[in-house]
Amino acid sequence: MSLQLITTPGGLIALVVRNHLIIHGDTADDSGVMVQTAADNLSTALGYSVNAVCEDLSFEDLIARYVDASPAPAAPAVCAKCGTSLDGQLCHDLTCPYSSWPQQVSLEDIHTLSADELAIKYELIRAEAHSDDHVIERPFFANDWFVAAQDVDIIVLAADDWGRSDVADSVARHFDGTSPVSSLFDYLSAKNALRTEVGFECTVNPKDALAWLRRHRHGLWAHLKCGEHEVRLTEATEPEIEGMWDWIGPAGDACDHSFNSADEAAVDAVKKLGLDPGGPVIPLYLGFWDISAFHSATGKDSRLIIGPAMFCEALGYSDEDIADIRNLAVGETWESPDFGPCHTVCRIR
């Protein structure tokens, strides 16, 4: 059961028990008024009624009241096809197709598409780790590492040809404790306990990684493409544009103006020099409409939106709103001038 004790400079003592806020006060002195004031302030901040209830109970009594209301522990995740428990990404049953592919991949696709086609369709980043003696070899999917990794780590990984380096090893270690990589580290621990030094190597599929980066971390992907084509990204040195970035192509051609970041400069270089054979990326947005201010047929306040077409005059967006949303860079958020934080749009690709 989650407990948190809170004290305030004014002398109030509060206890949080399973998301219930219990504030101590005495009707015989000012602390009772402070409790009512706290309830009123919470009501204003949350946008719905918060009632102060007067009960002559000790903290021990209140805790005991909520102990029995503790929810049962969550059921373990199981495979959608065979019902076997999941450990990390994959099914434990080696006869099940989901022992090789994550649950989001449809069975029909598993039976009809090649491994390369599945990786493209489901944006999977395949990787492989093996012990130095090749007794244990484990394929896995490295998406979670790429989601959390810093730009510099991915740049180093690419410079090391996507494997056999300290950064590549960190990709495998990220998944230690979950199947199928955990069995590799169990084997290494057993061997090393016998004073038989055995290491491991990890490699990431570069095609998968670049395809994922192009869609989800486009600025970083452009940065890598510039390195691949000998396009230099340089920080401007002129006093009036100090801190901004330029690019210079291999033939000496350069950008026509400076940019706020290296990623922006890289994206411009890729576009101007024609370094992207795959065509433009369709923007992906995360739209937020606070359900306390907007009706939601699904009861959810967020949704993914592919492309900017939905943000149009017919749906109440001004020309300025439309332009601001279209000009969002990946990671930037637009806030409605009319509704403030109740309606925002963040570009995530």
Short mmCIF file of C-alpha atoms in Angstrom, two decimals:
data_model
loop_
_atom_site.label_atom_id
_atom_site.label_comp_id
_atom_site.label_asym_id
_atom_site.label_seq_id
_atom_site.Cartn_x
_atom_site.Cartn_y
_atom_site.Cartn_z
CA MET A 1 0.00 0.00 0.00
CA SER A 2 1.36 3.46 -0.94
CA LEU A 3 1.67 5.93 1.96
CA GLN A 4 2.96 9.50 1.95
CA LEU A 5 3.10 11.88 4.92
CA ILE A 6 2.90 15.61 4.14
CA THR A 7 3.50 18.52 6.52
CA THR A 8 3.02 22.20 5.67
CA PRO A 9 4.66 25.39 7.02
CA GLY A 10 1.27 26.36 8.44
CA GLY A 11 1.16 23.29 10.65
CA LEU A 12 -1.20 21.08 8.65
CA ILE A 13 -0.44 17.39 8.57
CA ALA A 14 -1.75 15.27 5.71
CA LEU A 15 -1.53 11.60 4.80
CA VAL A 16 -1.97 10.20 1.30
CA VAL A 17 -3.39 6.66 1.42
CA ARG A 18 -4.08 4.95 -1.92
CA ASN A 19 -4.76 8.27 -3.66
CA HIS A 20 -6.98 9.52 -0.80
CA LEU A 21 -5.75 12.79 0.74
CA ILE A 22 -6.41 12.86 4.49
CA ILE A 23 -5.78 16.26 6.12
CA HIS A 24 -5.69 16.56 9.90
CA GLY A 25 -7.41 19.49 11.55
CA ASP A 26 -9.26 20.37 14.72
CA THR A 27 -12.57 22.23 14.65
CA ALA A 28 -11.61 23.83 17.97
CA ASP A 29 -8.77 25.87 16.46
CA ASP A 30 -7.62 27.48 13.20
CA SER A 31 -6.45 24.19 11.69
CA GLY A 32 -10.05 23.25 10.96
CA VAL A 33 -10.44 26.41 8.87
CA MET A 34 -7.18 25.59 7.10
CA VAL A 35 -8.53 22.16 6.14
CA GLN A 36 -11.63 23.73 4.60
CA THR A 37 -9.45 26.28 2.77
CA ALA A 38 -7.25 23.47 1.44
CA ALA A 39 -10.34 21.63 0.17
CA ASP A 40 -11.61 24.79 -1.55
CA ASN A 41 -8.23 25.38 -3.20
CA LEU A 42 -8.07 21.78 -4.42
CA SER A 43 -11.58 22.06 -5.80
CA THR A 44 -10.59 25.15 -7.79
CA ALA A 45 -7.37 23.59 -9.08
CA LEU A 46 -8.92 20.25 -10.08
CA GLY A 47 -12.12 21.67 -11.53
CA TYR A 48 -14.51 19.50 -9.53
CA SER A 49 -15.94 19.35 -6.04
CA VAL A 50 -13.70 18.38 -3.12
CA ASN A 51 -15.56 18.00 0.15
CA ALA A 52 -14.05 18.34 3.61
CA VAL A 53 -15.47 15.55 5.80
CA CYS A 54 -15.40 15.81 9.57
CA GLU A 55 -14.67 12.44 11.18
CA ASP A 56 -13.25 11.80 14.62
CA LEU A 57 -10.78 9.10 13.56
CA SER A 58 -7.09 8.59 14.13
CA PHE A 59 -4.65 8.17 11.26
CA GLU A 60 -4.40 4.47 12.22
CA ASP A 61 -8.19 4.09 11.83
CA LEU A 62 -8.12 5.79 8.44
CA ILE A 63 -5.23 3.67 7.17
CA ALA A 64 -7.00 0.49 8.28
CA ARG A 65 -10.12 1.60 6.38
CA TYR A 66 -8.24 1.59 3.08
CA VAL A 67 -6.02 -1.46 3.59
CA ASP A 68 -8.86 -3.84 2.70
CA ALA A 69 -9.64 -1.77 -0.39
CA SER A 70 -6.24 -2.51 -1.92
CA PRO A 71 -6.71 -3.84 -5.45
CA ALA A 72 -5.52 -7.31 -6.34
CA PRO A 73 -2.11 -7.43 -8.02
CA ALA A 74 -2.23 -7.11 -11.79
CA ALA A 75 -2.48 -10.38 -13.68
CA PRO A 76 0.70 -11.32 -15.57
CA ALA A 77 0.75 -10.50 -19.27
CA VAL A 78 -0.03 -13.49 -21.45
CA CYS A 79 0.31 -14.28 -25.14
CA ALA A 80 -2.77 -13.36 -27.17
CA LYS A 81 -2.53 -16.60 -29.17
CA CYS A 82 -1.59 -19.38 -26.76
CA GLY A 83 -2.07 -17.84 -23.31
CA THR A 84 1.50 -18.52 -22.22
CA SER A 85 3.05 -15.87 -19.99
CA LEU A 86 5.15 -13.17 -21.60
CA ASP A 87 8.62 -12.30 -20.41
CA GLY A 88 9.48 -8.93 -21.84
CA GLN A 89 8.77 -8.89 -25.55
CA LEU A 90 8.17 -12.51 -26.45
CA CYS A 91 6.11 -15.61 -25.62
CA HIS A 92 7.76 -18.36 -23.55
CA ASP A 93 6.32 -21.14 -25.72
CA LEU A 94 8.94 -21.77 -28.41
CA THR A 95 6.32 -23.44 -30.64
CA CYS A 96 4.28 -20.22 -30.73
CA PRO A 97 4.90 -17.71 -33.54
CA TYR A 98 4.98 -14.97 -30.90
CA SER A 99 8.17 -16.49 -29.48
CA SER A 100 9.88 -14.72 -32.40
CA TRP A 101 7.71 -11.62 -32.92
CA PRO A 102 6.07 -9.07 -30.57
CA GLN A 103 2.36 -9.21 -29.83
CA GLN A 104 1.46 -6.26 -32.07
CA VAL A 105 2.40 -8.26 -35.19
CA SER A 106 -0.67 -9.96 -36.66
CA LEU A 107 -0.65 -13.73 -37.21
CA GLU A 108 -1.69 -13.21 -40.82
CA ASP A 109 1.36 -11.03 -41.41
CA ILE A 110 3.66 -13.51 -39.67
CA HIS A 111 2.52 -16.22 -42.08
CA THR A 112 2.55 -14.10 -45.26
CA LEU A 113 5.33 -11.50 -44.94
CA SER A 114 9.08 -11.92 -44.85
CA ALA A 115 11.11 -10.90 -41.81
CA ASP A 116 12.28 -7.74 -43.60
CA GLU A 117 8.71 -6.84 -44.55
CA LEU A 118 7.52 -7.35 -40.97
CA ALA A 119 10.29 -5.13 -39.64
CA ILE A 120 9.32 -2.38 -42.09
CA LYS A 121 5.57 -2.61 -41.48
CA TYR A 122 5.79 -2.68 -37.68
CA GLU A 123 8.83 -0.38 -37.38
CA LEU A 124 10.87 -3.00 -35.53
CA ILE A 125 14.60 -2.69 -34.91
CA ARG A 126 16.15 -6.14 -35.00
CA ALA A 127 19.31 -6.83 -33.03
CA GLU A 128 21.39 -9.86 -32.09
CA ALA A 129 23.62 -10.65 -29.13
CA HIS A 130 25.84 -13.70 -28.74
CA SER A 131 28.47 -15.02 -26.37
CA ASP A 132 32.05 -14.91 -27.63
CA ASP A 133 32.09 -18.71 -27.80
CA HIS A 134 28.82 -18.63 -29.83
CA VAL A 135 27.15 -21.13 -27.49
CA ILE A 136 24.31 -18.65 -26.89
CA GLU A 137 22.92 -16.48 -29.71
CA ARG A 138 19.85 -14.38 -29.03
CA PRO A 139 17.92 -12.20 -31.51
CA PHE A 140 15.80 -9.45 -29.97
CA PHE A 141 14.13 -6.11 -30.76
CA ALA A 142 15.98 -2.96 -29.69
CA ASN A 143 13.21 -0.34 -30.04
CA ASP A 144 13.02 0.47 -26.33
CA TRP A 145 16.72 1.31 -26.21
CA PHE A 146 16.40 3.69 -29.17
CA VAL A 147 13.41 5.45 -27.58
CA ALA A 148 15.44 6.28 -24.45
CA ALA A 149 18.95 6.65 -25.94
CA GLN A 150 20.70 10.01 -26.12
CA ASP A 151 21.64 11.38 -29.53
CA VAL A 152 25.36 11.02 -28.83
CA ASP A 153 25.01 7.30 -28.08
CA ILE A 154 23.19 6.64 -31.35
CA ILE A 155 25.76 8.70 -33.28
CA VAL A 156 28.59 6.65 -31.72
CA LEU A 157 26.73 3.40 -32.43
CA ALA A 158 26.36 4.36 -36.09
CA ALA A 159 30.04 5.37 -36.28
CA ASP A 160 30.95 1.92 -34.93
CA ASP A 161 29.00 0.26 -37.76
CA TRP A 162 26.10 -0.56 -35.43
CA GLY A 163 27.87 -3.20 -33.38
CA ARG A 164 30.82 -4.68 -31.51
CA SER A 165 31.39 -1.64 -29.31
CA ASP A 166 30.68 -0.46 -25.78
CA VAL A 167 27.55 1.37 -26.91
CA ALA A 168 26.34 -1.72 -28.78
CA ASP A 169 26.91 -3.76 -25.62
CA SER A 170 24.74 -1.26 -23.72
CA VAL A 171 21.90 -2.04 -26.12
CA ALA A 172 21.92 -5.69 -25.04
CA ARG A 173 22.40 -4.81 -21.36
CA HIS A 174 19.30 -2.61 -21.54
CA PHE A 175 17.26 -5.81 -21.97
CA ASP A 176 19.02 -7.89 -19.31
CA GLY A 177 16.33 -9.44 -17.12
CA THR A 178 13.84 -9.97 -19.94
CA SER A 179 13.54 -12.73 -22.49
CA PRO A 180 15.33 -13.59 -24.72
CA VAL A 181 18.44 -11.61 -23.74
CA SER A 182 18.35 -12.65 -20.06
CA SER A 183 19.41 -16.21 -20.91
CA LEU A 184 22.59 -14.86 -22.51
CA PHE A 185 23.58 -12.99 -19.36
CA ASP A 186 22.64 -15.98 -17.18
CA TYR A 187 25.04 -18.08 -19.27
CA LEU A 188 27.81 -15.48 -19.00
CA SER A 189 27.37 -15.27 -15.22
CA ALA A 190 27.60 -19.05 -14.90
CA LYS A 191 30.72 -19.25 -17.07
CA ASN A 192 32.45 -16.37 -15.33
CA ALA A 193 31.64 -17.88 -11.92
CA LEU A 194 33.79 -20.82 -13.01
CA ARG A 195 36.59 -18.36 -13.83
CA THR A 196 36.11 -18.97 -17.53
CA GLU A 197 36.07 -15.47 -18.95
CA VAL A 198 33.48 -15.26 -21.72
CA GLY A 199 32.25 -11.97 -23.13
CA PHE A 200 29.57 -11.08 -25.64
CA GLU A 201 28.94 -8.96 -28.71
CA CYS A 202 25.82 -7.18 -29.91
CA THR A 203 24.92 -5.85 -33.35
CA VAL A 204 21.93 -3.80 -34.47
CA ASN A 205 20.36 -4.07 -37.93
CA PRO A 206 21.39 -0.74 -39.53
CA LYS A 207 18.58 -0.72 -42.08
CA ASP A 208 15.96 -1.17 -39.36
CA ALA A 209 17.58 1.44 -37.13
CA LEU A 210 17.81 4.09 -39.84
CA ALA A 211 14.22 3.47 -40.97
CA TRP A 212 13.00 3.90 -37.38
CA LEU A 213 15.12 7.01 -36.80
CA ARG A 214 13.88 8.57 -40.04
CA ARG A 215 10.30 8.37 -38.78
CA HIS A 216 10.70 8.96 -35.05
CA ARG A 217 13.91 11.01 -34.58
CA HIS A 218 14.12 12.73 -37.93
CA GLY A 219 16.65 15.40 -36.99
CA LEU A 220 19.09 12.82 -35.66
CA TRP A 221 18.54 10.66 -38.76
CA ALA A 222 19.37 13.66 -40.96
CA HIS A 223 22.48 14.24 -38.85
CA LEU A 224 23.61 10.67 -39.60
CA LYS A 225 22.85 11.07 -43.32
CA CYS A 226 25.03 14.17 -43.41
CA GLY A 227 27.91 12.22 -41.90
CA GLU A 228 27.39 9.44 -44.42
CA HIS A 229 27.60 11.91 -47.34
CA GLU A 230 30.45 14.04 -45.94
CA VAL A 231 28.24 17.04 -45.23
CA ARG A 232 29.80 19.11 -42.45
CA LEU A 233 27.63 20.69 -39.74
CA THR A 234 29.42 23.68 -38.25
CA GLU A 235 28.55 26.13 -35.50
CA ALA A 236 28.42 29.71 -36.76
CA THR A 237 31.21 31.93 -35.43
CA GLU A 238 30.03 35.36 -36.54
CA PRO A 239 29.00 37.43 -33.47
CA GLU A 240 25.54 38.25 -34.84
CA ILE A 241 24.65 34.56 -35.34
CA GLU A 242 26.80 32.97 -32.66
CA GLY A 243 25.36 29.65 -31.48
CA MET A 244 23.53 28.96 -34.75
CA TRP A 245 24.41 26.19 -37.21
CA ASP A 246 25.39 25.95 -40.89
CA TRP A 247 26.05 23.06 -43.27
CA ILE A 248 28.68 22.72 -45.98
CA GLY A 249 28.36 20.06 -48.67
CA PRO A 250 31.21 17.90 -50.05
CA ALA A 251 31.44 20.06 -53.18
CA GLY A 252 31.63 23.29 -51.18
CA ASP A 253 27.94 24.16 -51.56
CA ALA A 254 26.42 25.56 -48.39
CA CYS A 255 23.16 26.61 -46.75
CA ASP A 256 21.69 30.01 -47.58
CA HIS A 257 21.00 30.88 -43.93
CA SER A 258 21.88 29.65 -40.43
CA PHE A 259 19.72 27.43 -38.21
CA ASN A 260 18.92 27.29 -34.50
CA SER A 261 20.18 23.71 -34.07
CA ALA A 262 22.43 21.17 -35.75
CA ASP A 263 19.40 18.95 -36.41
CA GLU A 264 17.59 21.74 -38.28
CA ALA A 265 20.69 22.37 -40.37
CA ALA A 266 20.99 18.64 -41.09
CA VAL A 267 17.35 18.37 -42.19
CA ASP A 268 17.83 21.31 -44.56
CA ALA A 269 21.01 19.76 -46.00
CA VAL A 270 19.28 16.42 -46.62
CA LYS A 271 16.45 18.21 -48.40
CA LYS A 272 18.59 20.60 -50.48
CA LEU A 273 21.17 17.97 -51.48
CA GLY A 274 18.60 15.24 -52.21
CA LEU A 275 20.03 12.79 -49.68
CA ASP A 276 16.67 11.18 -48.79
CA PRO A 277 15.63 8.60 -51.39
CA GLY A 278 12.54 7.70 -49.39
CA GLY A 279 10.67 10.97 -49.90
CA PRO A 280 9.22 13.25 -47.23
CA VAL A 281 8.15 12.05 -43.80
CA ILE A 282 4.42 12.40 -43.08
CA PRO A 283 4.19 14.32 -39.79
CA LEU A 284 2.68 12.52 -36.80
CA TYR A 285 1.04 14.61 -34.09
CA LEU A 286 -0.25 13.93 -30.58
CA GLY A 287 -3.35 16.07 -30.10
CA PHE A 288 -4.66 16.80 -26.60
CA TRP A 289 -8.19 18.02 -25.82
CA ASP A 290 -8.96 18.26 -22.10
CA ILE A 291 -12.16 16.25 -21.63
CA SER A 292 -13.30 18.73 -18.98
CA ALA A 293 -13.55 21.33 -21.76
CA PHE A 294 -14.20 19.20 -24.87
CA HIS A 295 -16.59 16.34 -25.59
CA SER A 296 -14.87 13.02 -26.25
CA ALA A 297 -16.81 10.12 -27.73
CA THR A 298 -14.14 7.70 -26.49
CA GLY A 299 -13.58 9.26 -23.08
CA LYS A 300 -9.93 9.87 -23.94
CA ASP A 301 -8.28 13.28 -24.15
CA SER A 302 -5.37 12.40 -26.47
CA ARG A 303 -5.15 10.94 -29.95
CA LEU A 304 -2.53 10.38 -32.64
CA ILE A 305 -3.08 12.31 -35.87
CA ILE A 306 -1.26 11.50 -39.11
CA GLY A 307 -0.59 14.58 -41.25
CA PRO A 308 -1.80 18.16 -40.70
CA ALA A 309 -4.99 17.96 -42.80
CA MET A 310 -7.27 17.77 -39.75
CA PHE A 311 -6.11 21.19 -38.55
CA CYS A 312 -8.24 23.25 -40.91
CA GLU A 313 -10.60 26.22 -40.95
CA ALA A 314 -13.68 23.98 -41.05
CA LEU A 315 -12.75 22.62 -37.61
CA GLY A 316 -12.19 26.04 -36.08
CA TYR A 317 -8.48 26.62 -36.68
CA SER A 318 -7.39 30.06 -37.85
CA ASP A 319 -4.87 30.60 -40.64
CA GLU A 320 -2.28 31.43 -37.99
CA ASP A 321 -3.09 28.24 -36.04
CA ILE A 322 -2.76 26.13 -39.19
CA ALA A 323 0.59 27.70 -40.10
CA ASP A 324 1.96 27.33 -36.56
CA ILE A 325 1.03 23.63 -36.42
CA ARG A 326 2.49 22.92 -39.87
CA ASN A 327 5.74 24.62 -38.85
CA LEU A 328 6.21 22.56 -35.68
CA ALA A 329 9.54 20.76 -35.47
CA VAL A 330 9.69 17.27 -33.97
CA GLY A 331 9.31 17.59 -30.19
CA GLU A 332 7.73 21.06 -30.30
CA THR A 333 4.23 21.73 -28.93
CA TRP A 334 1.59 24.21 -30.11
CA GLU A 335 -0.83 25.59 -27.53
CA SER A 336 -4.22 26.92 -28.58
CA PRO A 337 -4.46 30.71 -28.18
CA ASP A 338 -8.17 30.27 -27.38
CA PHE A 339 -8.10 27.29 -25.00
CA GLY A 340 -4.56 27.41 -23.63
CA PRO A 341 -3.27 24.13 -22.13
CA CYS A 342 -6.71 22.54 -22.59
CA HIS A 343 -5.84 22.00 -26.27
CA THR A 344 -2.29 21.33 -27.43
CA VAL A 345 -0.65 19.63 -30.40
CA CYS A 346 2.81 18.06 -30.19
CA ARG A 347 4.67 16.88 -33.28
CA ILE A 348 6.25 13.50 -32.50
CA ARG A 349 7.50 12.61 -35.99
#
